[in-house]
Amino acid sequence: MISRALETEIVRLYHIEHWPVGTIAVQLRVHHATVRRVLVQADVPVAHKIARASMVEPYRAFMLETLTKYPTLRASRLYAMVRERGYPGAPDHFRALVARLRPRLAAEAYLRLRTLPGEQGQVDWAHFGKLSVGRAVRPLMAFVMVLSYSRHLFLRFYFGASMSYFVRGHVDAFAYFDSLPRVLLYDNLRSAVLERSGDAIHFHPRLLELAAHYRFQPRPVAVARGNEKGRVERAIRFVREAFFAARSFGDLDDLNAQARAWCEGAAADRPCPQDRARCVRTLFAEEKPHLLALPENAFPAEERIEVRVGKTPYARFDLNDYSIPHSHVQRTLSVLATLDRVRILDGLELIATHPRSFDRGAQIELPAHVQALVAHKRAARAHRAQDRLHHAAPSATPLFVRAAERGAHLGVLTRGLLALLDTHGASALEAAIAAALAEDAAHLGAVRHFIDLHAHARGQPPPIAVLLPQDPRLRALSVRAQALSDYEQLTSDSPDERTSNDNDHQPQR
């Protein structure tokens, strides 16, 4: 209600000052409907604003017909169709008109689904951002399984949502519950359903193997019907809000340890959404006798892939290189991986076991593999050197045999013979070795003696060793600068002094 004075002022401003209704409402801070009511009660004629015809009015029937036939048609496409028929308006206001004309879909009602104890569980993945591990950035995925009756949930985080992690999540969840439900409900994710056409469903073979081992029935929900697995959807929202929000952790193991403690504690003590008078822990104790028992052996959840090993003794798996024995290079090997370790097999033979790394570009090595390769390379170099000597000088083979019988160092003998081969040639080395064997002198000194003796007999000067610029020995060669003062004294002394000095240094006969 407004005062009598305000009503009088409204009538005066309208009748005497000829203010419009809107101006009076704004200036006196009252609603325009109140201004009209006061004027009507005062029997003052009020001019009614003539509504202007809308630009869209000629096209309203066409728009209604089109939207009735295609309820989800975008406003931009309908605007293009109306523009082709002569509509002169702008697209922004047109969107608001379409929103008012678009037919409203009837709200769908849902039945509250109730399940028997031990009858059903629901499974889904949830994305929780990314986590840096060394140089790698990996997706952080949460595997969530919730029992439909008691709402007891299992939560574990993995670096991805691959099929191997999907299987591992089931095995870990069954071990956590120490039992499992008869039916597991899935969304139409690739890890569960490879292909679907109506009621014809092509399950993932690995999931069928898992279901056969634990004796449960996999069941996907209808397409675009996520409400059928609302329990796990609400459980994921509960995890985001009550567990993960503002939580700090060191690594994935620390996060999973906190998740398990939370599932066993706060999550199990919360009131059950279906029966607020009881907690989840109490309902799970009631449901436990109705769940299926676990088989004697857990399902093998190791990730298995085939890798091709090149010339280097490393098998590439999940962005990292794992060492193998050098005798298994250039083969196709099998890699079996869990969250903790990586095993590498050649057929049925286990050739290497490593701790698993989630880094990127790391080399995980066993010292024994590296040492065996180094020893093999050294032996190979020795064999190649002896093979070269055998082809250049056939007498080198019996020389090595006799030297080995006498306990000589074969490495020193090999290096010395190779040096003689490089400086004197194959024919001279063969003759020297034959002469040494004839004298039963199977050592390097005898070969050097005879090779110099033969060269002197032929009138050849002794060879001069020349180091080439690319010789690695030059890199370690150090030449120390010498003082030149001794040479300056030779030029400063007189000839007589030099003669006397020379006589002083002559040896006595």
Short mmCIF file of C-alpha atoms in Angstrom, two decimals:
data_model
loop_
_atom_site.label_atom_id
_atom_site.label_comp_id
_atom_site.label_asym_id
_atom_site.label_seq_id
_atom_site.Cartn_x
_atom_site.Cartn_y
_atom_site.Cartn_z
CA MET A 1 0.00 0.00 0.00
CA ILE A 2 1.14 3.55 -0.72
CA SER A 3 0.23 6.76 1.07
CA ARG A 4 -2.54 9.14 0.05
CA ALA A 5 0.00 11.89 -0.62
CA LEU A 6 1.89 9.65 -3.05
CA GLU A 7 -1.30 8.81 -4.89
CA THR A 8 -2.05 12.54 -5.24
CA GLU A 9 1.45 13.20 -6.57
CA ILE A 10 1.07 10.41 -9.15
CA VAL A 11 -2.21 11.89 -10.44
CA ARG A 12 -0.74 15.43 -10.56
CA LEU A 13 2.40 14.38 -12.48
CA TYR A 14 0.41 12.41 -15.00
CA HIS A 15 -2.54 14.80 -15.50
CA ILE A 16 -0.85 18.21 -15.11
CA GLU A 17 2.83 17.60 -16.03
CA HIS A 18 2.02 14.91 -18.63
CA TRP A 19 4.71 12.52 -17.41
CA PRO A 20 4.56 9.02 -18.88
CA VAL A 21 3.74 6.12 -16.62
CA GLY A 22 7.26 4.79 -16.85
CA THR A 23 8.85 8.12 -15.89
CA ILE A 24 6.57 8.42 -12.86
CA ALA A 25 7.44 4.89 -11.76
CA VAL A 26 11.18 5.53 -12.03
CA GLN A 27 11.17 8.92 -10.33
CA LEU A 28 8.87 7.94 -7.45
CA ARG A 29 10.42 4.47 -7.14
CA VAL A 30 7.20 2.51 -7.47
CA HIS A 31 6.15 -0.21 -9.87
CA HIS A 32 4.53 0.86 -13.12
CA ALA A 33 1.56 -1.41 -12.33
CA THR A 34 1.03 0.59 -9.13
CA VAL A 35 1.03 3.83 -11.11
CA ARG A 36 -1.61 2.46 -13.50
CA ARG A 37 -3.76 1.23 -10.60
CA VAL A 38 -3.72 4.67 -8.94
CA LEU A 39 -4.66 6.39 -12.20
CA VAL A 40 -7.52 3.95 -12.84
CA GLN A 41 -8.86 4.43 -9.32
CA ALA A 42 -8.69 8.23 -9.84
CA ASP A 43 -10.72 7.81 -13.04
CA VAL A 44 -7.91 9.33 -15.11
CA PRO A 45 -7.74 7.98 -18.66
CA VAL A 46 -4.45 6.16 -19.24
CA ALA A 47 -2.98 5.87 -22.73
CA HIS A 48 -2.11 2.32 -23.49
CA LYS A 49 1.06 1.63 -25.47
CA ILE A 50 0.33 0.08 -28.82
CA ALA A 51 2.38 -3.07 -29.17
CA ARG A 52 4.50 -3.13 -32.28
CA ALA A 53 4.25 -6.18 -34.45
CA SER A 54 7.32 -8.43 -34.17
CA MET A 55 9.53 -9.02 -37.23
CA VAL A 56 9.39 -12.73 -36.56
CA GLU A 57 5.59 -12.89 -36.55
CA PRO A 58 5.26 -13.77 -40.27
CA TYR A 59 7.70 -16.65 -39.79
CA ARG A 60 6.33 -17.97 -36.46
CA ALA A 61 4.22 -20.71 -38.08
CA PHE A 62 7.18 -21.96 -40.15
CA MET A 63 9.46 -21.96 -37.08
CA LEU A 64 6.93 -23.88 -34.97
CA GLU A 65 6.43 -26.46 -37.70
CA THR A 66 10.19 -26.96 -38.15
CA LEU A 67 10.91 -27.20 -34.41
CA THR A 68 8.05 -29.63 -33.90
CA LYS A 69 9.52 -31.90 -36.56
CA TYR A 70 13.14 -31.39 -35.48
CA PRO A 71 13.10 -30.53 -31.76
CA THR A 72 16.92 -30.47 -31.40
CA LEU A 73 17.63 -28.34 -34.49
CA ARG A 74 20.24 -25.69 -33.71
CA ALA A 75 19.10 -22.06 -33.66
CA SER A 76 21.89 -21.07 -36.09
CA ARG A 77 20.58 -23.50 -38.71
CA LEU A 78 16.97 -22.37 -38.24
CA TYR A 79 18.13 -18.74 -38.52
CA ALA A 80 19.77 -19.50 -41.89
CA MET A 81 16.56 -21.14 -43.10
CA VAL A 82 14.44 -18.13 -42.01
CA ARG A 83 16.93 -15.67 -43.52
CA GLU A 84 16.52 -17.40 -46.88
CA ARG A 85 12.77 -16.69 -46.57
CA GLY A 86 13.27 -12.95 -45.98
CA TYR A 87 13.71 -12.51 -42.20
CA PRO A 88 15.60 -9.19 -41.66
CA GLY A 89 16.46 -9.54 -37.96
CA ALA A 90 19.78 -10.18 -36.23
CA PRO A 91 20.82 -13.65 -34.99
CA ASP A 92 21.22 -12.71 -31.29
CA HIS A 93 17.57 -11.78 -30.71
CA PHE A 94 16.51 -14.69 -32.92
CA ARG A 95 18.11 -17.17 -30.51
CA ALA A 96 15.93 -15.88 -27.69
CA LEU A 97 12.83 -16.28 -29.86
CA VAL A 98 13.77 -19.85 -30.73
CA ALA A 99 14.27 -20.65 -27.06
CA ARG A 100 10.69 -19.57 -26.34
CA LEU A 101 9.22 -21.43 -29.33
CA ARG A 102 11.16 -24.68 -28.97
CA PRO A 103 8.90 -27.46 -27.66
CA ARG A 104 9.81 -28.66 -24.21
CA LEU A 105 10.69 -32.31 -23.78
CA ALA A 106 8.57 -34.17 -21.31
CA ALA A 107 10.42 -34.79 -18.06
CA GLU A 108 11.34 -38.46 -17.63
CA ALA A 109 10.55 -40.16 -14.37
CA TYR A 110 12.81 -42.90 -12.99
CA LEU A 111 12.05 -45.81 -10.74
CA ARG A 112 14.21 -46.27 -7.66
CA LEU A 113 16.06 -49.52 -8.28
CA ARG A 114 16.55 -51.87 -5.39
CA THR A 115 18.82 -54.91 -5.41
CA LEU A 116 19.11 -57.96 -3.22
CA PRO A 117 22.15 -58.49 -0.99
CA GLY A 118 25.10 -59.86 -2.98
CA GLU A 119 23.27 -59.51 -6.28
CA GLN A 120 24.96 -56.60 -8.06
CA GLY A 121 28.03 -54.39 -8.18
CA GLN A 122 28.79 -51.41 -10.43
CA VAL A 123 32.15 -50.52 -11.99
CA ASP A 124 33.52 -47.40 -13.69
CA TRP A 125 36.65 -45.33 -14.34
CA ALA A 126 37.09 -41.71 -13.22
CA HIS A 127 39.73 -39.24 -14.40
CA PHE A 128 41.59 -37.26 -11.74
CA GLY A 129 44.03 -35.21 -13.79
CA LYS A 130 47.67 -36.06 -14.45
CA LEU A 131 50.67 -36.98 -12.33
CA SER A 132 54.36 -36.33 -13.10
CA VAL A 133 56.75 -39.26 -12.60
CA GLY A 134 60.28 -38.16 -13.43
CA ARG A 135 60.20 -37.05 -17.06
CA ALA A 136 56.83 -38.72 -17.74
CA VAL A 137 53.38 -37.18 -17.33
CA ARG A 138 50.81 -39.92 -16.85
CA PRO A 139 47.00 -39.80 -16.51
CA LEU A 140 45.72 -40.48 -13.01
CA MET A 141 42.69 -42.78 -13.27
CA ALA A 142 40.57 -44.12 -10.41
CA PHE A 143 39.01 -47.57 -10.60
CA VAL A 144 35.80 -47.60 -8.54
CA MET A 145 33.64 -50.61 -7.68
CA VAL A 146 30.60 -50.25 -5.43
CA LEU A 147 28.30 -52.95 -4.08
CA SER A 148 24.74 -51.93 -4.96
CA TYR A 149 23.10 -53.16 -1.76
CA SER A 150 25.47 -52.00 0.97
CA ARG A 151 27.17 -49.19 -1.04
CA HIS A 152 30.54 -50.44 0.22
CA LEU A 153 33.09 -49.15 -2.27
CA PHE A 154 36.58 -49.97 -3.47
CA LEU A 155 38.90 -47.24 -4.75
CA ARG A 156 42.33 -47.60 -6.35
CA PHE A 157 44.34 -45.29 -8.61
CA TYR A 158 46.32 -46.36 -11.69
CA PHE A 159 48.45 -44.67 -14.33
CA GLY A 160 45.91 -45.11 -17.11
CA ALA A 161 42.77 -47.05 -17.98
CA SER A 162 44.19 -49.79 -20.18
CA MET A 163 42.80 -53.31 -20.22
CA SER A 164 45.59 -54.58 -17.96
CA TYR A 165 44.71 -51.97 -15.29
CA PHE A 166 41.01 -52.76 -15.77
CA VAL A 167 41.63 -56.44 -14.99
CA ARG A 168 43.98 -55.57 -12.14
CA GLY A 169 41.29 -53.31 -10.63
CA HIS A 170 38.81 -56.22 -10.56
CA VAL A 171 41.31 -58.58 -8.95
CA ASP A 172 42.27 -56.00 -6.31
CA ALA A 173 38.61 -55.17 -5.61
CA PHE A 174 37.64 -58.83 -5.17
CA ALA A 175 40.58 -59.30 -2.79
CA TYR A 176 39.51 -56.19 -0.85
CA PHE A 177 35.91 -57.42 -0.47
CA ASP A 178 37.15 -61.02 -0.01
CA SER A 179 34.17 -61.94 -2.21
CA LEU A 180 32.28 -60.61 -5.24
CA PRO A 181 28.70 -60.00 -6.42
CA ARG A 182 26.89 -62.16 -8.94
CA VAL A 183 26.46 -59.41 -11.54
CA LEU A 184 28.74 -56.51 -12.41
CA LEU A 185 27.23 -53.56 -14.26
CA TYR A 186 29.34 -51.55 -16.72
CA ASP A 187 29.03 -48.55 -18.91
CA ASN A 188 29.75 -49.22 -22.58
CA LEU A 189 33.48 -48.56 -22.18
CA ARG A 190 36.00 -50.20 -24.53
CA SER A 191 37.49 -52.34 -21.80
CA ALA A 192 34.12 -54.09 -21.39
CA VAL A 193 32.23 -53.82 -24.72
CA LEU A 194 34.08 -53.89 -28.04
CA GLU A 195 31.00 -53.62 -30.22
CA ARG A 196 27.25 -53.37 -29.75
CA SER A 197 24.30 -53.51 -32.10
CA GLY A 198 21.02 -53.45 -30.21
CA ASP A 199 20.95 -56.45 -27.91
CA ALA A 200 23.92 -58.08 -29.69
CA ILE A 201 26.96 -57.34 -27.51
CA HIS A 202 30.57 -58.21 -28.27
CA PHE A 203 32.37 -58.34 -24.92
CA HIS A 204 36.11 -57.94 -24.58
CA PRO A 205 37.67 -61.47 -24.55
CA ARG A 206 39.83 -60.61 -21.56
CA LEU A 207 36.76 -59.58 -19.55
CA LEU A 208 35.05 -62.86 -20.44
CA GLU A 209 38.10 -64.78 -19.21
CA LEU A 210 37.97 -62.82 -15.96
CA ALA A 211 34.22 -63.45 -15.57
CA ALA A 212 34.66 -67.19 -16.24
CA HIS A 213 37.40 -67.41 -13.61
CA TYR A 214 35.37 -65.67 -10.88
CA ARG A 215 31.92 -66.90 -12.02
CA PHE A 216 30.22 -63.50 -12.28
CA GLN A 217 28.02 -62.11 -15.06
CA PRO A 218 29.15 -58.95 -16.89
CA ARG A 219 26.21 -56.77 -17.89
CA PRO A 220 26.43 -53.43 -19.75
CA VAL A 221 23.80 -50.74 -19.29
CA ALA A 222 21.70 -49.55 -22.21
CA VAL A 223 23.26 -47.02 -24.56
CA ALA A 224 23.06 -43.44 -23.20
CA ARG A 225 21.44 -44.72 -19.98
CA GLY A 226 24.03 -43.83 -17.37
CA ASN A 227 21.30 -43.55 -14.76
CA GLU A 228 21.17 -47.36 -14.63
CA LYS A 229 24.52 -47.31 -12.82
CA GLY A 230 23.80 -44.30 -10.67
CA ARG A 231 25.32 -45.88 -7.56
CA VAL A 232 28.85 -45.87 -8.95
CA GLU A 233 28.33 -42.39 -10.44
CA ARG A 234 27.36 -41.05 -7.02
CA ALA A 235 30.27 -42.96 -5.46
CA ILE A 236 32.70 -41.23 -7.85
CA ARG A 237 31.23 -37.84 -6.93
CA PHE A 238 31.58 -38.80 -3.27
CA VAL A 239 35.25 -39.71 -3.86
CA ARG A 240 35.93 -36.37 -5.54
CA GLU A 241 34.32 -34.30 -2.80
CA ALA A 242 35.09 -36.28 0.35
CA PHE A 243 38.47 -37.86 -0.45
CA PHE A 244 40.43 -36.34 -3.33
CA ALA A 245 39.64 -32.64 -2.87
CA ALA A 246 42.64 -30.76 -1.39
CA ARG A 247 44.45 -34.03 -0.62
CA SER A 248 48.26 -34.15 -0.64
CA PHE A 249 50.26 -37.30 -1.34
CA GLY A 250 53.83 -38.23 -2.19
CA ASP A 251 53.40 -40.77 -4.97
CA LEU A 252 50.92 -43.29 -6.32
CA ASP A 253 51.60 -45.82 -3.56
CA ASP A 254 51.00 -43.19 -0.91
CA LEU A 255 47.74 -42.13 -2.61
CA ASN A 256 46.50 -45.73 -2.80
CA ALA A 257 47.40 -46.33 0.83
CA GLN A 258 45.35 -43.29 1.83
CA ALA A 259 42.49 -44.41 -0.42
CA ARG A 260 42.36 -47.86 1.19
CA ALA A 261 42.40 -46.38 4.70
CA TRP A 262 39.59 -44.00 3.69
CA CYS A 263 37.47 -46.84 2.23
CA GLU A 264 37.94 -48.90 5.37
CA GLY A 265 37.27 -45.92 7.65
CA ALA A 266 35.24 -42.83 6.77
CA ALA A 267 33.61 -44.28 3.65
CA ALA A 268 32.50 -47.43 5.48
CA ASP A 269 31.14 -45.47 8.45
CA ARG A 270 28.96 -43.10 6.40
CA PRO A 271 25.16 -43.56 6.47
CA CYS A 272 23.86 -45.71 3.64
CA PRO A 273 21.99 -43.52 1.12
CA GLN A 274 19.23 -46.11 0.88
CA ASP A 275 18.84 -46.62 4.63
CA ARG A 276 20.06 -43.58 6.55
CA ALA A 277 19.48 -45.29 9.88
CA ARG A 278 22.33 -47.74 9.26
CA CYS A 279 25.91 -47.27 8.09
CA VAL A 280 27.59 -48.92 5.13
CA ARG A 281 29.75 -51.12 7.36
CA THR A 282 26.68 -52.68 9.00
CA LEU A 283 24.97 -53.34 5.66
CA PHE A 284 28.15 -54.88 4.21
CA ALA A 285 28.33 -57.28 7.16
CA GLU A 286 24.74 -58.22 6.35
CA GLU A 287 25.51 -58.60 2.64
CA LYS A 288 28.79 -60.53 3.00
CA PRO A 289 27.24 -64.03 3.43
CA HIS A 290 25.30 -63.57 0.15
CA LEU A 291 28.37 -62.70 -1.96
CA LEU A 292 30.24 -65.25 -4.07
CA ALA A 293 33.36 -66.85 -2.61
CA LEU A 294 36.70 -66.30 -4.29
CA PRO A 295 38.39 -69.13 -6.21
CA GLU A 296 41.55 -70.69 -4.81
CA ASN A 297 43.83 -68.85 -7.24
CA ALA A 298 43.63 -65.23 -8.25
CA PHE A 299 43.25 -64.39 -11.92
CA PRO A 300 46.63 -63.68 -13.60
CA ALA A 301 46.40 -59.93 -14.09
CA GLU A 302 49.91 -59.38 -15.47
CA GLU A 303 50.21 -57.22 -18.55
CA ARG A 304 51.70 -59.29 -21.38
CA ILE A 305 53.11 -57.90 -24.63
CA GLU A 306 55.56 -59.07 -27.29
CA VAL A 307 58.58 -56.84 -27.93
CA ARG A 308 61.21 -56.96 -30.64
CA VAL A 309 64.76 -56.50 -29.35
CA GLY A 310 67.31 -54.90 -31.67
CA LYS A 311 71.10 -55.01 -31.56
CA THR A 312 71.39 -53.45 -28.10
CA PRO A 313 70.54 -55.67 -25.11
CA TYR A 314 67.45 -53.73 -23.99
CA ALA A 315 63.73 -54.49 -24.23
CA ARG A 316 61.49 -51.41 -24.61
CA PHE A 317 58.36 -51.47 -22.44
CA ASP A 318 56.09 -48.62 -21.38
CA LEU A 319 58.49 -45.78 -22.36
CA ASN A 320 61.52 -47.36 -20.65
CA ASP A 321 64.36 -49.79 -21.54
CA TYR A 322 65.04 -52.91 -19.47
CA SER A 323 68.33 -54.79 -19.82
CA ILE A 324 68.51 -58.40 -20.98
CA PRO A 325 71.43 -60.85 -21.46
CA HIS A 326 73.38 -60.03 -24.63
CA SER A 327 72.82 -63.55 -25.93
CA HIS A 328 69.09 -62.79 -26.49
CA VAL A 329 69.34 -59.76 -28.79
CA GLN A 330 67.55 -59.51 -32.16
CA ARG A 331 64.66 -61.71 -31.00
CA THR A 332 60.99 -61.32 -30.13
CA LEU A 333 60.59 -61.61 -26.36
CA SER A 334 57.62 -61.61 -23.99
CA VAL A 335 57.23 -58.98 -21.27
CA LEU A 336 55.06 -59.75 -18.23
CA ALA A 337 54.48 -56.69 -16.05
CA THR A 338 52.74 -55.99 -12.78
CA LEU A 339 52.61 -52.70 -10.90
CA ASP A 340 55.84 -53.63 -9.09
CA ARG A 341 58.03 -55.66 -11.43
CA VAL A 342 58.77 -56.50 -15.05
CA ARG A 343 59.70 -60.01 -16.15
CA ILE A 344 61.17 -60.76 -19.59
CA LEU A 345 60.90 -64.24 -21.12
CA ASP A 346 62.38 -65.86 -24.19
CA GLY A 347 59.76 -68.50 -24.89
CA LEU A 348 59.32 -70.22 -21.53
CA GLU A 349 62.74 -69.18 -20.21
CA LEU A 350 62.84 -66.31 -17.72
CA ILE A 351 65.87 -64.21 -18.68
CA ALA A 352 65.45 -61.01 -16.64
CA THR A 353 63.46 -59.53 -13.74
CA HIS A 354 63.43 -55.79 -12.98
CA PRO A 355 61.56 -53.40 -10.68
CA ARG A 356 59.00 -51.49 -12.75
CA SER A 357 59.58 -47.84 -13.57
CA PHE A 358 56.86 -45.36 -14.57
CA ASP A 359 59.43 -42.80 -15.69
CA ARG A 360 60.12 -41.94 -19.32
CA GLY A 361 63.32 -42.81 -21.21
CA ALA A 362 64.95 -44.55 -18.22
CA GLN A 363 67.38 -47.47 -18.52
CA ILE A 364 66.82 -50.12 -15.89
CA GLU A 365 69.89 -52.35 -15.85
CA LEU A 366 71.20 -55.35 -13.97
CA PRO A 367 74.99 -55.07 -13.36
CA ALA A 368 75.45 -58.72 -14.33
CA HIS A 369 74.02 -58.04 -17.81
CA VAL A 370 76.42 -55.15 -18.42
CA GLN A 371 79.46 -57.02 -17.06
CA ALA A 372 78.71 -60.07 -19.18
CA LEU A 373 78.48 -57.90 -22.30
CA VAL A 374 81.79 -56.16 -21.51
CA ALA A 375 83.54 -59.51 -20.97
CA HIS A 376 82.03 -60.84 -24.18
CA LYS A 377 83.27 -57.80 -26.13
CA ARG A 378 86.79 -58.21 -24.74
CA ALA A 379 86.85 -61.88 -25.64
CA ALA A 380 85.53 -61.02 -29.09
CA ARG A 381 88.33 -58.52 -29.62
CA ALA A 382 90.91 -61.15 -28.62
CA HIS A 383 89.39 -63.70 -30.96
CA ARG A 384 89.38 -61.22 -33.83
CA ALA A 385 93.06 -60.37 -33.23
CA GLN A 386 94.10 -64.03 -33.12
CA ASP A 387 92.04 -64.73 -36.22
CA ARG A 388 93.88 -61.96 -38.07
CA LEU A 389 97.26 -63.35 -37.00
CA HIS A 390 96.25 -66.86 -38.05
CA HIS A 391 95.39 -65.68 -41.58
CA ALA A 392 98.52 -63.51 -41.91
CA ALA A 393 100.98 -65.97 -40.34
CA PRO A 394 99.74 -69.57 -40.02
CA SER A 395 102.63 -70.40 -37.66
CA ALA A 396 101.08 -68.10 -35.06
CA THR A 397 98.62 -70.84 -34.01
CA PRO A 398 101.25 -73.34 -32.76
CA LEU A 399 103.11 -70.38 -31.21
CA PHE A 400 100.05 -69.56 -29.11
CA VAL A 401 99.66 -73.21 -28.12
CA ARG A 402 103.25 -73.50 -26.86
CA ALA A 403 103.09 -70.09 -25.16
CA ALA A 404 99.91 -71.12 -23.33
CA GLU A 405 101.54 -74.36 -22.17
CA ARG A 406 104.37 -72.33 -20.64
CA GLY A 407 102.01 -69.89 -18.92
CA ALA A 408 102.78 -66.85 -21.06
CA HIS A 409 100.43 -63.87 -21.13
CA LEU A 410 98.53 -64.36 -24.38
CA GLY A 411 97.21 -60.79 -24.46
CA VAL A 412 100.72 -59.31 -24.41
CA LEU A 413 101.83 -61.83 -27.06
CA THR A 414 98.86 -60.93 -29.27
CA ARG A 415 99.45 -57.18 -29.07
CA GLY A 416 103.17 -57.59 -29.78
CA LEU A 417 102.62 -59.83 -32.81
CA LEU A 418 100.03 -57.41 -34.21
CA ALA A 419 102.53 -54.56 -33.88
CA LEU A 420 105.18 -56.60 -35.74
CA LEU A 421 102.62 -57.46 -38.40
CA ASP A 422 101.82 -53.78 -38.93
CA THR A 423 105.49 -52.68 -39.14
CA HIS A 424 107.17 -55.62 -41.00
CA GLY A 425 104.39 -57.33 -42.93
CA ALA A 426 102.92 -60.84 -43.03
CA SER A 427 105.81 -62.67 -44.76
CA ALA A 428 108.49 -61.33 -42.40
CA LEU A 429 106.35 -62.19 -39.34
CA GLU A 430 105.70 -65.73 -40.62
CA ALA A 431 109.44 -66.34 -41.16
CA ALA A 432 110.35 -64.99 -37.71
CA ILE A 433 107.69 -67.11 -35.95
CA ALA A 434 108.83 -70.25 -37.82
CA ALA A 435 112.45 -69.58 -36.78
CA ALA A 436 111.44 -69.05 -33.16
CA LEU A 437 109.45 -72.30 -33.12
CA ALA A 438 112.44 -74.12 -34.64
CA GLU A 439 114.53 -72.94 -31.70
CA ASP A 440 111.70 -73.87 -29.28
CA ALA A 441 111.53 -70.23 -28.20
CA ALA A 442 107.77 -69.59 -28.01
CA HIS A 443 107.83 -66.04 -26.71
CA LEU A 444 107.59 -62.51 -28.11
CA GLY A 445 111.26 -61.65 -27.57
CA ALA A 446 112.42 -64.53 -29.77
CA VAL A 447 110.10 -63.45 -32.59
CA ARG A 448 111.43 -59.88 -32.37
CA HIS A 449 115.01 -61.16 -32.40
CA PHE A 450 114.54 -63.25 -35.53
CA ILE A 451 112.55 -60.56 -37.36
CA ASP A 452 115.37 -58.04 -36.75
CA LEU A 453 117.98 -60.64 -37.70
CA HIS A 454 116.25 -61.40 -40.98
CA ALA A 455 115.87 -57.70 -41.77
CA HIS A 456 119.58 -57.08 -41.09
CA ALA A 457 120.51 -60.00 -43.35
CA ARG A 458 118.45 -58.43 -46.15
CA GLY A 459 120.15 -55.11 -45.57
CA GLN A 460 116.99 -53.36 -44.47
CA PRO A 461 117.18 -50.58 -41.90
CA PRO A 462 115.12 -51.02 -38.74
CA PRO A 463 111.60 -49.64 -39.16
CA ILE A 464 110.73 -46.34 -37.53
CA ALA A 465 107.40 -46.23 -35.73
CA VAL A 466 105.34 -43.28 -36.92
CA LEU A 467 102.26 -42.18 -35.01
CA LEU A 468 99.51 -41.00 -37.29
CA PRO A 469 97.41 -37.95 -36.26
CA GLN A 470 94.36 -40.14 -35.59
CA ASP A 471 96.35 -42.48 -33.31
CA PRO A 472 94.66 -42.39 -29.86
CA ARG A 473 98.06 -42.59 -28.15
CA LEU A 474 98.75 -39.02 -29.23
CA ARG A 475 95.89 -37.79 -27.06
CA ALA A 476 97.66 -38.87 -23.88
CA LEU A 477 101.12 -37.78 -25.06
CA SER A 478 102.59 -34.92 -23.03
CA VAL A 479 105.79 -33.08 -24.11
CA ARG A 480 107.48 -31.02 -21.41
CA ALA A 481 109.40 -27.93 -22.45
CA GLN A 482 113.16 -28.12 -21.69
CA ALA A 483 115.46 -25.28 -20.68
CA LEU A 484 117.82 -24.06 -23.44
CA SER A 485 120.49 -22.69 -21.13
CA ASP A 486 122.75 -25.71 -21.72
CA TYR A 487 122.82 -25.01 -25.44
CA GLU A 488 123.70 -21.33 -24.81
CA GLN A 489 126.79 -22.40 -22.88
CA LEU A 490 128.10 -24.22 -25.95
CA THR A 491 128.19 -20.95 -27.89
CA SER A 492 129.67 -18.89 -25.04
CA ASP A 493 132.76 -21.10 -24.27
CA SER A 494 136.06 -20.61 -26.14
CA PRO A 495 137.37 -23.33 -28.47
CA ASP A 496 140.21 -24.18 -26.04
CA GLU A 497 137.77 -24.48 -23.15
CA ARG A 498 135.51 -26.68 -25.19
CA THR A 499 138.53 -28.89 -26.10
CA SER A 500 139.60 -29.13 -22.49
CA ASN A 501 136.08 -29.85 -21.40
CA ASP A 502 135.78 -32.53 -24.03
CA ASN A 503 139.06 -34.10 -22.93
CA ASP A 504 137.84 -34.07 -19.32
CA HIS A 505 134.78 -36.06 -20.30
CA GLN A 506 136.63 -38.63 -22.44
CA PRO A 507 136.63 -42.11 -20.92
CA GLN A 508 139.95 -43.51 -19.76
CA ARG A 509 141.29 -46.46 -21.65
#
